[in-house]
PDB file of C-alpha atoms in Angstrom:
ATOM      1  CA  UNK H   1     124.664 124.970  11.697  1.00  0.00           C
ATOM      2  CA  UNK H   2     123.679 125.620  15.376  1.00  0.00           C
ATOM      3  CA  UNK H   3     122.191 122.550  17.075  1.00  0.00           C
ATOM      4  CA  UNK H   4     119.002 124.619  17.692  1.00  0.00           C
ATOM      5  CA  UNK H   5     118.502 125.458  14.003  1.00  0.00           C
ATOM      6  CA  UNK H   6     115.368 123.735  12.618  1.00  0.00           C
ATOM      7  CA  UNK H   7     115.236 121.517   9.522  1.00  0.00           C
ATOM      8  CA  UNK H   8     112.249 120.418   7.522  1.00  0.00           C
ATOM      9  CA  UNK H   9     111.558 116.736   7.609  1.00  0.00           C
ATOM     10  CA  UNK H  10     112.839 116.379   4.081  1.00  0.00           C
ATOM     11  CA  UNK H  11     116.206 118.087   4.802  1.00  0.00           C
ATOM     12  CA  UNK H  12     116.486 116.127   8.067  1.00  0.00           C
ATOM     13  CA  UNK H  13     115.735 112.875   6.307  1.00  0.00           C
ATOM     14  CA  UNK H  14     118.504 113.644   3.724  1.00  0.00           C
ATOM     15  CA  UNK H  15     121.085 114.577   6.182  1.00  0.00           C
ATOM     16  CA  UNK H  16     120.328 111.617   8.480  1.00  0.00           C
ATOM     17  CA  UNK H  17     120.400 109.216   5.563  1.00  0.00           C
ATOM     18  CA  UNK H  18     116.781 108.129   6.563  1.00  0.00           C
ATOM     19  CA  UNK H  19     114.032 107.571   4.158  1.00  0.00           C
ATOM     20  CA  UNK H  20     110.854 109.636   4.805  1.00  0.00           C
ATOM     21  CA  UNK H  21     109.105 106.264   5.420  1.00  0.00           C
ATOM     22  CA  UNK H  22     111.661 105.358   8.107  1.00  0.00           C
ATOM     23  CA  UNK H  23     111.377 108.808   9.661  1.00  0.00           C
ATOM     24  CA  UNK H  24     107.604 108.463   9.887  1.00  0.00           C
ATOM     25  CA  UNK H  25     108.015 104.959  11.466  1.00  0.00           C
ATOM     26  CA  UNK H  26     110.479 106.249  14.048  1.00  0.00           C
ATOM     27  CA  UNK H  27     108.069 109.052  14.821  1.00  0.00           C
ATOM     28  CA  UNK H  28     105.315 106.592  15.342  1.00  0.00           C
ATOM     29  CA  UNK H  29     107.550 104.361  17.551  1.00  0.00           C
ATOM     30  CA  UNK H  30     108.572 107.391  19.657  1.00  0.00           C
ATOM     31  CA  UNK H  31     112.257 106.968  18.699  1.00  0.00           C
ATOM     32  CA  UNK H  32     112.608 110.239  16.843  1.00  0.00           C
ATOM     33  CA  UNK H  33     109.660 112.591  17.558  1.00  0.00           C
ATOM     34  CA  UNK H  34     109.659 115.898  15.718  1.00  0.00           C
ATOM     35  CA  UNK H  35     110.559 118.894  17.612  1.00  0.00           C
ATOM     36  CA  UNK H  36     107.798 120.909  15.960  1.00  0.00           C
ATOM     37  CA  UNK H  37     104.620 119.910  14.042  1.00  0.00           C
ATOM     38  CA  UNK H  38     102.696 122.779  12.209  1.00  0.00           C
ATOM     39  CA  UNK H  39      99.170 122.657  13.608  1.00  0.00           C
ATOM     40  CA  UNK H  40      97.619 123.408  10.024  1.00  0.00           C
ATOM     41  CA  UNK H  41      99.941 121.837   7.505  1.00  0.00           C
ATOM     42  CA  UNK H  42     101.190 119.004   9.893  1.00  0.00           C
ATOM     43  CA  UNK H  43     104.649 119.653   8.454  1.00  0.00           C
ATOM     44  CA  UNK H  44     107.368 118.257  10.812  1.00  0.00           C
ATOM     45  CA  UNK H  45     110.619 120.008  11.738  1.00  0.00           C
ATOM     46  CA  UNK H  46     113.614 118.764  13.669  1.00  0.00           C
ATOM     47  CA  UNK H  47     116.468 120.494  15.419  1.00  0.00           C
ATOM     48  CA  UNK H  48     119.976 120.021  13.834  1.00  0.00           C
ATOM     49  CA  UNK H  49     121.096 118.554  17.134  1.00  0.00           C
ATOM     50  CA  UNK H  50     118.774 115.565  16.565  1.00  0.00           C
ATOM     51  CA  UNK H  51     120.889 114.261  13.760  1.00  0.00           C
ATOM     52  CA  UNK H  52     123.314 112.492  15.930  1.00  0.00           C
ATOM     53  CA  UNK H  53     120.466 110.290  17.368  1.00  0.00           C
ATOM     54  CA  UNK H  54     119.130 109.805  13.865  1.00  0.00           C
ATOM     55  CA  UNK H  55     122.444 108.651  12.560  1.00  0.00           C
ATOM     56  CA  UNK H  56     122.792 106.340  15.593  1.00  0.00           C
ATOM     57  CA  UNK H  57     119.503 104.722  14.696  1.00  0.00           C
ATOM     58  CA  UNK H  58     120.803 104.144  11.258  1.00  0.00           C
ATOM     59  CA  UNK H  59     123.844 102.312  12.503  1.00  0.00           C
ATOM     60  CA  UNK H  60     122.048 100.349  15.093  1.00  0.00           C
ATOM     61  CA  UNK H  61     119.458  99.072  12.499  1.00  0.00           C
ATOM     62  CA  UNK H  62     122.202  98.073  10.198  1.00  0.00           C
ATOM     63  CA  UNK H  63     123.283  95.733  13.022  1.00  0.00           C
ATOM     64  CA  UNK H  64     119.838  94.395  12.875  1.00  0.00           C
ATOM     65  CA  UNK H  65     119.012  95.692  16.347  1.00  0.00           C
ATOM     66  CA  UNK H  66     115.257  95.437  17.092  1.00  0.00           C
ATOM     67  CA  UNK H  67     113.410  98.753  17.467  1.00  0.00           C
ATOM     68  CA  UNK H  68     112.715  98.015  21.175  1.00  0.00           C
ATOM     69  CA  UNK H  69     116.516  97.703  21.886  1.00  0.00           C
ATOM     70  CA  UNK H  70     117.212 100.839  19.795  1.00  0.00           C
ATOM     71  CA  UNK H  71     114.885 102.685  22.062  1.00  0.00           C
ATOM     72  CA  UNK H  72     116.714 101.434  25.135  1.00  0.00           C
ATOM     73  CA  UNK H  73     119.968 102.719  23.721  1.00  0.00           C
ATOM     74  CA  UNK H  74     118.565 106.051  22.895  1.00  0.00           C
ATOM     75  CA  UNK H  75     117.005 106.467  26.301  1.00  0.00           C
ATOM     76  CA  UNK H  76     120.127 105.546  28.155  1.00  0.00           C
ATOM     77  CA  UNK H  77     122.712 108.127  29.313  1.00  0.00           C
ATOM     78  CA  UNK H  78     125.591 108.552  26.956  1.00  0.00           C
ATOM     79  CA  UNK H  79     127.928 106.785  29.360  1.00  0.00           C
ATOM     80  CA  UNK H  80     125.842 103.668  29.314  1.00  0.00           C
ATOM     81  CA  UNK H  81     125.137 103.327  25.632  1.00  0.00           C
ATOM     82  CA  UNK H  82     128.359 101.562  24.829  1.00  0.00           C
ATOM     83  CA  UNK H  83     127.634  98.815  27.250  1.00  0.00           C
ATOM     84  CA  UNK H  84     124.192  98.224  25.870  1.00  0.00           C
ATOM     85  CA  UNK H  85     125.435  97.943  22.271  1.00  0.00           C
ATOM     86  CA  UNK H  86     128.214  95.652  23.412  1.00  0.00           C
ATOM     87  CA  UNK H  87     125.748  93.354  25.224  1.00  0.00           C
ATOM     88  CA  UNK H  88     123.440  93.249  22.166  1.00  0.00           C
ATOM     89  CA  UNK H  89     126.460  92.345  19.879  1.00  0.00           C
ATOM     90  CA  UNK H  90     127.706  89.720  22.274  1.00  0.00           C
ATOM     91  CA  UNK H  91     124.246  88.099  22.168  1.00  0.00           C
ATOM     92  CA  UNK H  92     124.141  88.412  18.328  1.00  0.00           C
ATOM     93  CA  UNK H  93     127.513  86.723  17.836  1.00  0.00           C
ATOM     94  CA  UNK H  94     126.433  83.856  20.148  1.00  0.00           C
ATOM     95  CA  UNK H  95     123.355  83.447  18.158  1.00  0.00           C
ATOM     96  CA  UNK H  96     125.083  83.438  14.852  1.00  0.00           C
ATOM     97  CA  UNK H  97     127.680  80.964  16.137  1.00  0.00           C
ATOM     98  CA  UNK H  98     124.837  78.629  17.189  1.00  0.00           C
ATOM     99  CA  UNK H  99     123.109  79.041  13.794  1.00  0.00           C
ATOM    100  CA  UNK H 100     126.358  78.385  11.955  1.00  0.00           C
ATOM    101  CA  UNK H 101     126.758  75.115  13.763  1.00  0.00           C
ATOM    102  CA  UNK H 102     123.128  74.168  13.294  1.00  0.00           C
ATOM    103  CA  UNK H 103     123.331  75.014   9.577  1.00  0.00           C
ATOM    104  CA  UNK H 104     126.433  72.813   9.206  1.00  0.00           C
ATOM    105  CA  UNK H 105     124.553  69.940  11.065  1.00  0.00           C
ATOM    106  CA  UNK H 106     121.456  70.269   8.776  1.00  0.00           C
ATOM    107  CA  UNK H 107     123.625  70.231   5.681  1.00  0.00           C
ATOM    108  CA  UNK H 108     125.331  67.027   6.870  1.00  0.00           C
ATOM    109  CA  UNK H 109     121.996  65.513   7.797  1.00  0.00           C
ATOM    110  CA  UNK H 110     120.376  66.008   4.404  1.00  0.00           C
ATOM    111  CA  UNK H 111     123.630  64.839   2.615  1.00  0.00           C
ATOM    112  CA  UNK H 112     123.499  61.383   4.285  1.00  0.00           C
ATOM    113  CA  UNK H 113     124.022  61.537   8.115  1.00  0.00           C
ATOM    114  CA  UNK H 114     127.727  62.097   7.860  1.00  0.00           C
ATOM    115  CA  UNK H 115     127.624  64.801  10.601  1.00  0.00           C
ATOM    116  CA  UNK H 116     125.816  62.562  12.991  1.00  0.00           C
ATOM    117  CA  UNK H 117     128.314  59.741  12.302  1.00  0.00           C
ATOM    118  CA  UNK H 118     131.252  62.071  12.999  1.00  0.00           C
ATOM    119  CA  UNK H 119     129.750  63.130  16.316  1.00  0.00           C
ATOM    120  CA  UNK H 120     129.249  59.581  17.284  1.00  0.00           C
ATOM    121  CA  UNK H 121     132.949  58.991  16.667  1.00  0.00           C
ATOM    122  CA  UNK H 122     133.772  61.666  19.141  1.00  0.00           C
ATOM    123  CA  UNK H 123     132.084  60.099  22.120  1.00  0.00           C
ATOM    124  CA  UNK H 124     134.245  58.763  24.932  1.00  0.00           C
ATOM    125  CA  UNK H 125     133.686  56.948  28.247  1.00  0.00           C
ATOM    126  CA  UNK H 126     134.858  57.527  31.902  1.00  0.00           C
ATOM    127  CA  UNK H 127     134.141  56.269  35.357  1.00  0.00           C
ATOM    128  CA  UNK H 128     132.618  58.650  37.842  1.00  0.00           C
ATOM    129  CA  UNK H 129     132.906  57.983  41.664  1.00  0.00           C
ATOM    130  CA  UNK H 130     130.022  58.175  44.120  1.00  0.00           C
ATOM    131  CA  UNK H 131     129.332  61.696  45.026  1.00  0.00           C
ATOM    132  CA  UNK H 132     127.392  63.738  47.564  1.00  0.00           C
ATOM    133  CA  UNK H 133     125.678  66.663  45.764  1.00  0.00           C
ATOM    134  CA  UNK H 134     123.860  69.755  46.759  1.00  0.00           C
ATOM    135  CA  UNK H 135     120.742  69.769  44.727  1.00  0.00           C
ATOM    136  CA  UNK H 136     117.889  71.902  43.383  1.00  0.00           C
ATOM    137  CA  UNK H 137     115.089  70.611  41.208  1.00  0.00           C
ATOM    138  CA  UNK H 138     112.483  72.358  39.055  1.00  0.00           C
ATOM    139  CA  UNK H 139     110.049  71.900  36.226  1.00  0.00           C
ATOM    140  CA  UNK H 140     110.974  74.405  33.524  1.00  0.00           C
ATOM    141  CA  UNK H 141     110.244  75.314  29.891  1.00  0.00           C
ATOM    142  CA  UNK H 142     113.167  75.579  27.300  1.00  0.00           C
ATOM    143  CA  UNK H 143     112.965  79.411  27.587  1.00  0.00           C
ATOM    144  CA  UNK H 144     113.167  79.328  31.397  1.00  0.00           C
ATOM    145  CA  UNK H 145     115.905  76.740  31.628  1.00  0.00           C
ATOM    146  CA  UNK H 146     119.131  78.685  30.860  1.00  0.00           C
ATOM    147  CA  UNK H 147     118.253  81.465  33.302  1.00  0.00           C
ATOM    148  CA  UNK H 148     117.175  78.898  36.040  1.00  0.00           C
ATOM    149  CA  UNK H 149     120.262  76.839  35.685  1.00  0.00           C
ATOM    150  CA  UNK H 150     122.476  79.890  36.140  1.00  0.00           C
ATOM    151  CA  UNK H 151     120.508  81.097  39.185  1.00  0.00           C
ATOM    152  CA  UNK H 152     120.324  77.627  40.793  1.00  0.00           C
ATOM    153  CA  UNK H 153     124.046  77.107  40.223  1.00  0.00           C
ATOM    154  CA  UNK H 154     124.954  80.390  41.880  1.00  0.00           C
ATOM    155  CA  UNK H 155     122.785  79.360  44.848  1.00  0.00           C
ATOM    156  CA  UNK H 156     124.361  76.007  45.280  1.00  0.00           C
ATOM    157  CA  UNK H 157     127.921  77.194  44.735  1.00  0.00           C
ATOM    158  CA  UNK H 158     127.300  79.809  47.500  1.00  0.00           C
ATOM    159  CA  UNK H 159     125.923  77.023  49.686  1.00  0.00           C
ATOM    160  CA  UNK H 160     129.127  74.893  48.986  1.00  0.00           C
ATOM    161  CA  UNK H 161     131.496  77.747  49.975  1.00  0.00           C
ATOM    162  CA  UNK H 162     131.440  76.990  53.747  1.00  0.00           C
ATOM    163  CA  UNK H 163     132.621  73.372  53.130  1.00  0.00           C
ATOM    164  CA  UNK H 164     135.332  74.325  50.658  1.00  0.00           C
ATOM    165  CA  UNK H 165     133.464  74.859  47.503  1.00  0.00           C
ATOM    166  CA  UNK H 166     132.609  72.236  44.838  1.00  0.00           C
ATOM    167  CA  UNK H 167     134.425  68.856  45.001  1.00  0.00           C
ATOM    168  CA  UNK H 168     134.007  68.163  41.314  1.00  0.00           C
ATOM    169  CA  UNK H 169     132.350  69.740  38.190  1.00  0.00           C
ATOM    170  CA  UNK H 170     128.703  70.735  38.680  1.00  0.00           C
ATOM    171  CA  UNK H 171     126.150  69.134  36.433  1.00  0.00           C
ATOM    172  CA  UNK H 172     122.394  69.229  35.414  1.00  0.00           C
ATOM    173  CA  UNK H 173     120.376  66.055  35.424  1.00  0.00           C
ATOM    174  CA  UNK H 174     117.356  65.731  33.180  1.00  0.00           C
ATOM    175  CA  UNK H 175     114.726  63.523  34.829  1.00  0.00           C
ATOM    176  CA  UNK H 176     112.367  64.193  31.908  1.00  0.00           C
ATOM    177  CA  UNK H 177     112.506  65.764  28.497  1.00  0.00           C
ATOM    178  CA  UNK H 178     112.522  69.620  28.273  1.00  0.00           C
ATOM    179  CA  UNK H 179     110.972  70.814  25.172  1.00  0.00           C
ATOM    180  CA  UNK H 180     107.876  72.649  24.002  1.00  0.00           C
ATOM    181  CA  UNK H 181     105.695  69.628  25.134  1.00  0.00           C
ATOM    182  CA  UNK H 182     107.514  68.617  28.372  1.00  0.00           C
ATOM    183  CA  UNK H 183     108.923  70.555  31.387  1.00  0.00           C
ATOM    184  CA  UNK H 184     111.238  68.010  32.825  1.00  0.00           C
ATOM    185  CA  UNK H 185     112.093  68.191  35.737  1.00  0.00           C
ATOM    186  CA  UNK H 186     115.706  69.273  35.692  1.00  0.00           C
ATOM    187  CA  UNK H 187     118.025  69.092  38.703  1.00  0.00           C
ATOM    188  CA  UNK H 188     121.142  71.224  39.270  1.00  0.00           C
ATOM    189  CA  UNK H 189     123.818  69.342  41.249  1.00  0.00           C
ATOM    190  CA  UNK H 190     127.003  70.642  42.911  1.00  0.00           C
ATOM    191  CA  UNK H 191     129.304  67.877  44.312  1.00  0.00           C
ATOM    192  CA  UNK H 192     130.745  68.577  47.783  1.00  0.00           C
ATOM    193  CA  UNK H 193     133.068  66.918  50.322  1.00  0.00           C
ATOM    194  CA  UNK H 194     130.999  64.341  52.072  1.00  0.00           C
ATOM    195  CA  UNK H 195     133.363  64.538  55.115  1.00  0.00           C
ATOM    196  CA  UNK H 196     131.992  68.029  55.795  1.00  0.00           C
ATOM    197  CA  UNK H 197     128.341  67.260  55.159  1.00  0.00           C
ATOM    198  CA  UNK H 198     127.392  68.196  58.721  1.00  0.00           C
ATOM    199  CA  UNK H 199     128.039  71.864  58.008  1.00  0.00           C
ATOM    200  CA  UNK H 200     125.649  71.934  54.942  1.00  0.00           C
ATOM    201  CA  UNK H 201     122.261  73.651  54.988  1.00  0.00           C
ATOM    202  CA  UNK H 202     121.017  73.071  51.412  1.00  0.00           C
ATOM    203  CA  UNK H 203     119.328  69.754  50.404  1.00  0.00           C
ATOM    204  CA  UNK H 204     121.803  66.913  49.394  1.00  0.00           C
ATOM    205  CA  UNK H 205     121.591  63.471  47.973  1.00  0.00           C
ATOM    206  CA  UNK H 206     123.898  60.648  47.085  1.00  0.00           C
ATOM    207  CA  UNK H 207     124.904  60.171  43.332  1.00  0.00           C
ATOM    208  CA  UNK H 208     125.901  56.617  42.763  1.00  0.00           C
ATOM    209  CA  UNK H 209     129.191  55.640  41.154  1.00  0.00           C
ATOM    210  CA  UNK H 210     128.776  54.840  37.468  1.00  0.00           C
ATOM    211  CA  UNK H 211     130.455  54.707  34.025  1.00  0.00           C
ATOM    212  CA  UNK H 212     129.242  57.205  31.550  1.00  0.00           C
ATOM    213  CA  UNK H 213     129.469  57.953  27.698  1.00  0.00           C
ATOM    214  CA  UNK H 214     129.904  61.640  26.927  1.00  0.00           C
ATOM    215  CA  UNK H 215     130.292  64.040  24.107  1.00  0.00           C
ATOM    216  CA  UNK H 216     132.034  67.388  24.665  1.00  0.00           C
ATOM    217  CA  UNK H 217     130.321  70.347  22.992  1.00  0.00           C
ATOM    218  CA  UNK H 218     130.871  74.165  22.645  1.00  0.00           C
ATOM    219  CA  UNK H 219     128.968  77.033  24.196  1.00  0.00           C
ATOM    220  CA  UNK H 220     127.236  77.577  20.840  1.00  0.00           C
ATOM    221  CA  UNK H 221     126.171  74.012  20.751  1.00  0.00           C
ATOM    222  CA  UNK H 222     124.509  74.228  24.202  1.00  0.00           C
ATOM    223  CA  UNK H 223     121.712  76.418  22.678  1.00  0.00           C
ATOM    224  CA  UNK H 224     118.368  74.967  22.224  1.00  0.00           C
ATOM    225  CA  UNK H 225     117.554  73.183  19.879  1.00  0.00           C
ATOM    226  CA  UNK H 226     121.157  72.589  18.680  1.00  0.00           C
ATOM    227  CA  UNK H 227     121.991  70.685  21.979  1.00  0.00           C
ATOM    228  CA  UNK H 228     119.494  68.042  21.037  1.00  0.00           C
ATOM    229  CA  UNK H 229     121.825  66.889  18.299  1.00  0.00           C
ATOM    230  CA  UNK H 230     124.491  66.044  20.796  1.00  0.00           C
ATOM    231  CA  UNK H 231     121.929  64.009  22.982  1.00  0.00           C
ATOM    232  CA  UNK H 232     120.828  62.198  19.812  1.00  0.00           C
ATOM    233  CA  UNK H 233     124.500  61.321  18.973  1.00  0.00           C
ATOM    234  CA  UNK H 234     125.087  59.886  22.437  1.00  0.00           C
ATOM    235  CA  UNK H 235     121.898  58.001  22.327  1.00  0.00           C
ATOM    236  CA  UNK H 236     122.695  56.462  18.943  1.00  0.00           C
ATOM    237  CA  UNK H 237     126.206  55.457  20.304  1.00  0.00           C
ATOM    238  CA  UNK H 238     124.604  53.731  23.267  1.00  0.00           C
ATOM    239  CA  UNK H 239     122.336  51.711  20.947  1.00  0.00           C
ATOM    240  CA  UNK H 240     125.067  50.809  18.584  1.00  0.00           C
ATOM    241  CA  UNK H 241     127.294  49.636  21.351  1.00  0.00           C
ATOM    242  CA  UNK H 242     124.597  47.646  23.066  1.00  0.00           C
ATOM    243  CA  UNK H 243     124.313  49.819  26.136  1.00  0.00           C
ATOM    244  CA  UNK H 244     121.344  51.054  28.028  1.00  0.00           C
ATOM    245  CA  UNK H 245     121.191  54.251  30.234  1.00  0.00           C
ATOM    246  CA  UNK H 246     121.459  53.321  33.896  1.00  0.00           C
ATOM    247  CA  UNK H 247     120.661  56.896  35.152  1.00  0.00           C
ATOM    248  CA  UNK H 248     119.108  60.080  33.565  1.00  0.00           C
ATOM    249  CA  UNK H 249     121.259  62.046  31.101  1.00  0.00           C
ATOM    250  CA  UNK H 250     123.057  65.047  32.263  1.00  0.00           C
ATOM    251  CA  UNK H 251     125.143  68.033  31.253  1.00  0.00           C
ATOM    252  CA  UNK H 252     128.446  68.407  33.073  1.00  0.00           C
ATOM    253  CA  UNK H 253     129.832  72.058  33.070  1.00  0.00           C
ATOM    254  CA  UNK H 254     133.639  72.105  33.568  1.00  0.00           C
ATOM    255  CA  UNK H 255     134.646  75.704  32.848  1.00  0.00           C
ATOM    256  CA  UNK H 256     133.731  79.322  33.509  1.00  0.00           C
ATOM    257  CA  UNK H 257     130.538  79.792  31.388  1.00  0.00           C
ATOM    258  CA  UNK H 258     130.637  83.636  31.366  1.00  0.00           C
ATOM    259  CA  UNK H 259     134.274  83.756  30.295  1.00  0.00           C
ATOM    260  CA  UNK H 260     133.839  81.250  27.471  1.00  0.00           C
ATOM    261  CA  UNK H 261     133.369  82.277  23.801  1.00  0.00           C
ATOM    262  CA  UNK H 262     130.840  80.591  21.456  1.00  0.00           C
ATOM    263  CA  UNK H 263     133.439  78.217  20.025  1.00  0.00           C
ATOM    264  CA  UNK H 264     134.939  77.256  23.386  1.00  0.00           C
ATOM    265  CA  UNK H 265     134.229  73.762  24.981  1.00  0.00           C
ATOM    266  CA  UNK H 266     132.110  74.232  27.997  1.00  0.00           C
ATOM    267  CA  UNK H 267     129.981  71.119  28.590  1.00  0.00           C
ATOM    268  CA  UNK H 268     129.781  67.272  28.378  1.00  0.00           C
ATOM    269  CA  UNK H 269     126.560  65.561  27.446  1.00  0.00           C
ATOM    270  CA  UNK H 270     126.768  62.473  29.507  1.00  0.00           C
ATOM    271  CA  UNK H 271     124.646  59.239  29.782  1.00  0.00           C
ATOM    272  CA  UNK H 272     125.451  56.841  32.677  1.00  0.00           C
ATOM    273  CA  UNK H 273     125.666  53.293  31.435  1.00  0.00           C
TER     274      UNK H 273
END
């Protein structure tokens, strides 16, 4: 049929594989508005050409895409739609990976703490020399934290470029708890060459030499609240080994975050002792 041919709502619903209820909902949400509405009977009619968007809505909803995201895909030019769907699915896969890990930890917890014991067995120690670090500190909520870390890290890495870039792996220090009841503060640190400190413009401080206990985790495990299990595991190890924390805990990021997949190692949860 020509794309301009009109279909009743019932026929359009059948061809699009949408229930009449869903078709009414998408009309109300502005996703799939009828091309004609009879002024007297209120019967709705749709052009045949609208079937492509209707079927796209069906597919996107089968991916559990929220209606607000579906609306963004439909409103985007055809050349940009693929990137929007890819971005949504990448975020969904990261969420599923995090939930899979969390579900495994919960199962181990309720079965007798076997998972916590295994995480404790994976903790290692290392010596960290004194470092001069570029620093940026802020009070943040759990929701604000990931975005702020990324932005602060980019600012500090840019500030480190004139002196040869970072001299060691960047890290984030937590001077206070960050959860739904506490906002830190957190501090992003980028180590730099102290011999070139005179050329620096960003704030710096001295990080003292120390020994630290650490647990390596994946990108999926970094998600809140999953990451709290890693902190708990290192804390339990410290108690069992008779150690106390000498400095605030931190997260050491040793790889390209954007290039890493959900199951790739990206971060060490470290406690100076």
